Structure formats: structure tokens, C-alpha cells
Amino acid sequence: MEIKKSFETSFRELGKNKIIILPVLLSIFIPIILTLVYVDISGLREFLVEQNVNDKSENLSDIYSLFTVRNLVLLLLFLFVGILASLYLTCAVFSLITLNIFKKELNFYDSVNLTNKYFWKYVSLNILSTLIFVLPIFLTFLIAILIFLSGR
């Protein structure tokens, strides 16, 4: 099958099943919403408004007041929720595509069941692929730092 025909078939199927786009749109908007909520809850919005109004860069010492345990815990929580939501919605897209390939009706119930079935496997796959990518880079930097420090 030539590539042009593959794209035409894919777009035709996407046109018939527009529901596949919904998890993609949600995966775009959820991080934006989480970021806006975090900026508002953490006090960063007030800080930015104050900096913009005062237009003074010498008051950057005030930014240290934002580094509280509460804000750091909130940041980690929001990052964790955002990453899990992104992974879940990506898995939902895959489940919708799978249902479409098997010519099954795309409905919410079947999609959620299939997504839940493979979600933790997908998370494990992402963790493993991240480790495969990050671990060699980390080890390379560690070896370079050790070589640099031993040369002193």
C-alpha cells in the first residue's frame, strides 16, 4: 500500500470517527488548565502582576518566597496528575483506534474498558522506554563528571 493511499484511508476513517480527536484535545487542554490553576494557587500570578506593575527587576528576591514546601508539593502533585492524565488519554486514543480497526462501534463504555485494561501496561512501557533513553545519558554525564573530577 502506498503512503498516499494510507493517509487518505486514515483521514477518511478519522472523518467518520471524529470522537478519536476528543482525547487528543483533552490532552492539550488539561495541562494548560492545570498550569493556570497552579499559577493561581501558588501565588505566582500575584507575583507576576506585581512585577509587571512595579517593573522593577531588583525585587527578584521576592521570588524566593514562592519556594515553599506547599508550592513544591503542589507542583509535584500537578505534574503527576498531568502526566497520568496525558498517558491515560493517549491510551484512550489507542483504544479508540483499536476499536476502529476491528470495526467495532466507538462508544464511551468500550473505550474506557479497553483503556483501563491496557493503561498500566502502557505506563510501564513509557517508564521502561524513558529509562532506556535517560539512563545511558545519565551514565555518560556521570562518567564525564568522574573523569573531570579525577583529573584535578
Short mmCIF file of the C-alpha atoms (twelve columns), coordinates in Angstrom:
data_MODEL
# 
_entry.id   MODEL 
# 
loop_
_atom_site.group_PDB 
_atom_site.id 
_atom_site.type_symbol 
_atom_site.label_atom_id 
_atom_site.label_alt_id 
_atom_site.label_comp_id 
_atom_site.label_asym_id 
_atom_site.label_seq_id 
_atom_site.Cartn_x 
_atom_site.Cartn_y 
_atom_site.Cartn_z 
_atom_site.pdbx_PDB_model_num 
ATOM 1   C CA . MET A 1   0.000   0.000  0.000  1 
ATOM 2   C CA . GLU A 2   1.489   3.307  -0.993 1 
ATOM 3   C CA . ILE A 3   1.790   6.068  1.556  1 
ATOM 4   C CA . LYS A 4   -0.693  8.427  -0.132 1 
ATOM 5   C CA . LYS A 5   -3.398  5.782  -0.006 1 
ATOM 6   C CA . SER A 6   -2.578  5.086  3.658  1 
ATOM 7   C CA . PHE A 7   -3.008  8.752  4.568  1 
ATOM 8   C CA . GLU A 8   -6.223  9.021  2.588  1 
ATOM 9   C CA . THR A 9   -7.624  5.957  4.332  1 
ATOM 10  C CA . SER A 10  -6.562  7.288  7.735  1 
ATOM 11  C CA . PHE A 11  -8.144  10.692 7.164  1 
ATOM 12  C CA . ARG A 12  -11.310 9.131  5.822  1 
ATOM 13  C CA . GLU A 13  -11.594 6.959  8.948  1 
ATOM 14  C CA . LEU A 14  -10.846 9.967  11.152 1 
ATOM 15  C CA . GLY A 15  -13.559 11.920 9.347  1 
ATOM 16  C CA . LYS A 16  -16.063 9.152  10.048 1 
ATOM 17  C CA . ASN A 17  -14.992 8.789  13.683 1 
ATOM 18  C CA . LYS A 18  -14.346 12.289 14.978 1 
ATOM 19  C CA . ILE A 19  -14.578 11.021 18.566 1 
ATOM 20  C CA . ILE A 20  -10.927 9.968  18.251 1 
ATOM 21  C CA . ILE A 21  -9.973  13.657 18.333 1 
ATOM 22  C CA . LEU A 22  -11.597 14.249 21.747 1 
ATOM 23  C CA . PRO A 23  -8.868  12.615 23.881 1 
ATOM 24  C CA . VAL A 24  -6.229  14.473 21.860 1 
ATOM 25  C CA . LEU A 25  -7.938  17.806 22.528 1 
ATOM 26  C CA . LEU A 26  -8.312  16.944 26.205 1 
ATOM 27  C CA . SER A 27  -4.619  16.071 26.410 1 
ATOM 28  C CA . ILE A 28  -3.861  19.544 25.070 1 
ATOM 29  C CA . PHE A 29  -6.210  21.460 27.360 1 
ATOM 30  C CA . ILE A 30  -5.685  19.575 30.648 1 
ATOM 31  C CA . PRO A 31  -2.019  20.668 31.066 1 
ATOM 32  C CA . ILE A 32  -2.993  24.244 30.234 1 
ATOM 33  C CA . ILE A 33  -5.779  24.183 32.823 1 
ATOM 34  C CA . LEU A 34  -3.530  22.546 35.429 1 
ATOM 35  C CA . THR A 35  -0.843  25.162 34.798 1 
ATOM 36  C CA . LEU A 36  -3.294  28.044 35.164 1 
ATOM 37  C CA . VAL A 37  -4.715  26.567 38.373 1 
ATOM 38  C CA . TYR A 38  -1.203  26.054 39.783 1 
ATOM 39  C CA . VAL A 39  -0.146  29.596 38.901 1 
ATOM 40  C CA . ASP A 40  -3.236  30.910 40.675 1 
ATOM 41  C CA . ILE A 41  -3.000  28.655 43.758 1 
ATOM 42  C CA . SER A 42  0.754   29.036 44.279 1 
ATOM 43  C CA . GLY A 43  0.696   32.822 44.323 1 
ATOM 44  C CA . LEU A 44  2.779   33.097 41.176 1 
ATOM 45  C CA . ARG A 45  0.088   35.123 39.410 1 
ATOM 46  C CA . GLU A 46  0.134   37.823 42.077 1 
ATOM 47  C CA . PHE A 47  3.919   37.891 41.949 1 
ATOM 48  C CA . LEU A 48  3.945   38.293 38.164 1 
ATOM 49  C CA . VAL A 49  1.287   41.011 38.270 1 
ATOM 50  C CA . GLU A 50  3.228   42.834 40.974 1 
ATOM 51  C CA . GLN A 51  6.484   42.573 38.997 1 
ATOM 52  C CA . ASN A 52  4.752   43.818 35.873 1 
ATOM 53  C CA . VAL A 53  3.158   46.779 37.677 1 
ATOM 54  C CA . ASN A 54  6.321   47.761 39.548 1 
ATOM 55  C CA . ASP A 55  8.524   46.956 36.557 1 
ATOM 56  C CA . LYS A 56  11.452  46.563 38.924 1 
ATOM 57  C CA . SER A 57  13.860  43.707 38.402 1 
ATOM 58  C CA . GLU A 58  15.689  44.320 41.671 1 
ATOM 59  C CA . ASN A 59  12.843  42.763 43.676 1 
ATOM 60  C CA . LEU A 60  13.660  39.286 42.400 1 
ATOM 61  C CA . SER A 61  14.471  38.264 45.973 1 
ATOM 62  C CA . ASP A 62  10.699  38.122 46.477 1 
ATOM 63  C CA . ILE A 63  10.563  35.103 44.208 1 
ATOM 64  C CA . TYR A 64  12.198  33.045 46.961 1 
ATOM 65  C CA . SER A 65  9.012   33.449 48.986 1 
ATOM 66  C CA . LEU A 66  7.281   31.288 46.372 1 
ATOM 67  C CA . PHE A 67  9.591   28.337 47.065 1 
ATOM 68  C CA . THR A 68  7.627   26.875 49.933 1 
ATOM 69  C CA . VAL A 69  7.067   23.238 50.761 1 
ATOM 70  C CA . ARG A 70  3.376   23.697 49.950 1 
ATOM 71  C CA . ASN A 71  4.125   25.057 46.482 1 
ATOM 72  C CA . LEU A 72  6.674   22.354 45.729 1 
ATOM 73  C CA . VAL A 73  4.257   19.607 46.831 1 
ATOM 74  C CA . LEU A 74  1.523   21.204 44.721 1 
ATOM 75  C CA . LEU A 75  3.888   21.365 41.754 1 
ATOM 76  C CA . LEU A 76  4.781   17.688 42.092 1 
ATOM 77  C CA . LEU A 77  1.107   16.776 42.502 1 
ATOM 78  C CA . PHE A 78  0.051   18.777 39.454 1 
ATOM 79  C CA . LEU A 79  2.902   17.306 37.390 1 
ATOM 80  C CA . PHE A 80  1.947   13.783 38.467 1 
ATOM 81  C CA . VAL A 81  -1.746  14.336 37.673 1 
ATOM 82  C CA . GLY A 82  -0.880  15.946 34.342 1 
ATOM 83  C CA . ILE A 83  1.438   13.120 33.301 1 
ATOM 84  C CA . LEU A 84  -1.068  10.444 34.320 1 
ATOM 85  C CA . ALA A 85  -3.889  12.243 32.515 1 
ATOM 86  C CA . SER A 86  -1.761  12.581 29.401 1 
ATOM 87  C CA . LEU A 87  -0.833  8.896  29.480 1 
ATOM 88  C CA . TYR A 88  -4.455  7.866  30.080 1 
ATOM 89  C CA . LEU A 89  -5.742  9.990  27.215 1 
ATOM 90  C CA . THR A 90  -3.041  8.671  24.881 1 
ATOM 91  C CA . CYS A 91  -4.045  5.149  25.848 1 
ATOM 92  C CA . ALA A 92  -7.675  6.142  25.180 1 
ATOM 93  C CA . VAL A 93  -6.723  7.255  21.665 1 
ATOM 94  C CA . PHE A 94  -5.022  3.906  21.088 1 
ATOM 95  C CA . SER A 95  -8.097  2.063  22.356 1 
ATOM 96  C CA . LEU A 96  -10.373 4.043  20.036 1 
ATOM 97  C CA . ILE A 97  -8.076  3.331  17.101 1 
ATOM 98  C CA . THR A 98  -8.023  -0.356 18.047 1 
ATOM 99  C CA . LEU A 99  -11.812 -0.474 18.202 1 
ATOM 100 C CA . ASN A 100 -11.969 1.248  14.826 1 
ATOM 101 C CA . ILE A 101 -9.506  -1.190 13.250 1 
ATOM 102 C CA . PHE A 102 -11.596 -4.122 14.464 1 
ATOM 103 C CA . LYS A 103 -14.702 -2.415 13.022 1 
ATOM 104 C CA . LYS A 104 -16.396 -2.168 16.400 1 
ATOM 105 C CA . GLU A 105 -18.675 0.658  17.408 1 
ATOM 106 C CA . LEU A 106 -16.783 3.507  19.051 1 
ATOM 107 C CA . ASN A 107 -18.568 4.172  22.296 1 
ATOM 108 C CA . PHE A 108 -17.524 5.505  25.653 1 
ATOM 109 C CA . TYR A 109 -18.041 2.250  27.595 1 
ATOM 110 C CA . ASP A 110 -15.916 0.045  25.306 1 
ATOM 111 C CA . SER A 111 -13.244 2.705  25.038 1 
ATOM 112 C CA . VAL A 112 -12.944 3.121  28.812 1 
ATOM 113 C CA . ASN A 113 -12.866 -0.652 29.339 1 
ATOM 114 C CA . LEU A 114 -10.103 -1.121 26.779 1 
ATOM 115 C CA . THR A 115 -8.196  1.897  28.093 1 
ATOM 116 C CA . ASN A 116 -8.381  0.629  31.671 1 
ATOM 117 C CA . LYS A 117 -7.267  -2.824 30.547 1 
ATOM 118 C CA . TYR A 118 -4.040  -1.560 28.982 1 
ATOM 119 C CA . PHE A 119 -3.345  1.621  30.951 1 
ATOM 120 C CA . TRP A 120 -0.809  0.232  33.447 1 
ATOM 121 C CA . LYS A 121 0.905   -1.748 30.704 1 
ATOM 122 C CA . TYR A 122 1.202   1.485  28.724 1 
ATOM 123 C CA . VAL A 123 2.549   3.323  31.785 1 
ATOM 124 C CA . SER A 124 5.105   0.542  32.319 1 
ATOM 125 C CA . LEU A 125 6.135   0.740  28.678 1 
ATOM 126 C CA . ASN A 126 6.631   4.501  28.967 1 
ATOM 127 C CA . ILE A 127 8.685   4.143  32.148 1 
ATOM 128 C CA . LEU A 128 10.826  1.465  30.525 1 
ATOM 129 C CA . SER A 129 11.376  3.466  27.337 1 
ATOM 130 C CA . THR A 130 12.234  6.558  29.392 1 
ATOM 131 C CA . LEU A 131 14.776  4.570  31.392 1 
ATOM 132 C CA . ILE A 132 16.263  3.142  28.214 1 
ATOM 133 C CA . PHE A 133 16.649  6.677  26.867 1 
ATOM 134 C CA . VAL A 134 17.649  8.557  30.028 1 
ATOM 135 C CA . LEU A 135 19.881  6.011  31.767 1 
ATOM 136 C CA . PRO A 136 22.666  5.995  29.122 1 
ATOM 137 C CA . ILE A 137 22.655  9.797  29.019 1 
ATOM 138 C CA . PHE A 138 22.825  9.981  32.816 1 
ATOM 139 C CA . LEU A 139 25.632  7.421  32.949 1 
ATOM 140 C CA . THR A 140 27.558  9.267  30.235 1 
ATOM 141 C CA . PHE A 141 27.339  12.525 32.195 1 
ATOM 142 C CA . LEU A 142 28.284  10.714 35.402 1 
ATOM 143 C CA . ILE A 143 31.356  9.158  33.785 1 
ATOM 144 C CA . ALA A 144 32.339  12.517 32.273 1 
ATOM 145 C CA . ILE A 145 32.000  14.232 35.647 1 
ATOM 146 C CA . LEU A 146 34.039  11.499 37.364 1 
ATOM 147 C CA . ILE A 147 36.759  11.761 34.717 1 
ATOM 148 C CA . PHE A 148 36.777  15.539 35.078 1 
ATOM 149 C CA . LEU A 149 36.974  15.380 38.869 1 
ATOM 150 C CA . SER A 150 39.683  12.701 38.846 1 
ATOM 151 C CA . GLY A 151 41.826  14.846 36.536 1 
ATOM 152 C CA . ARG A 152 42.079  17.628 39.111 1 
# 
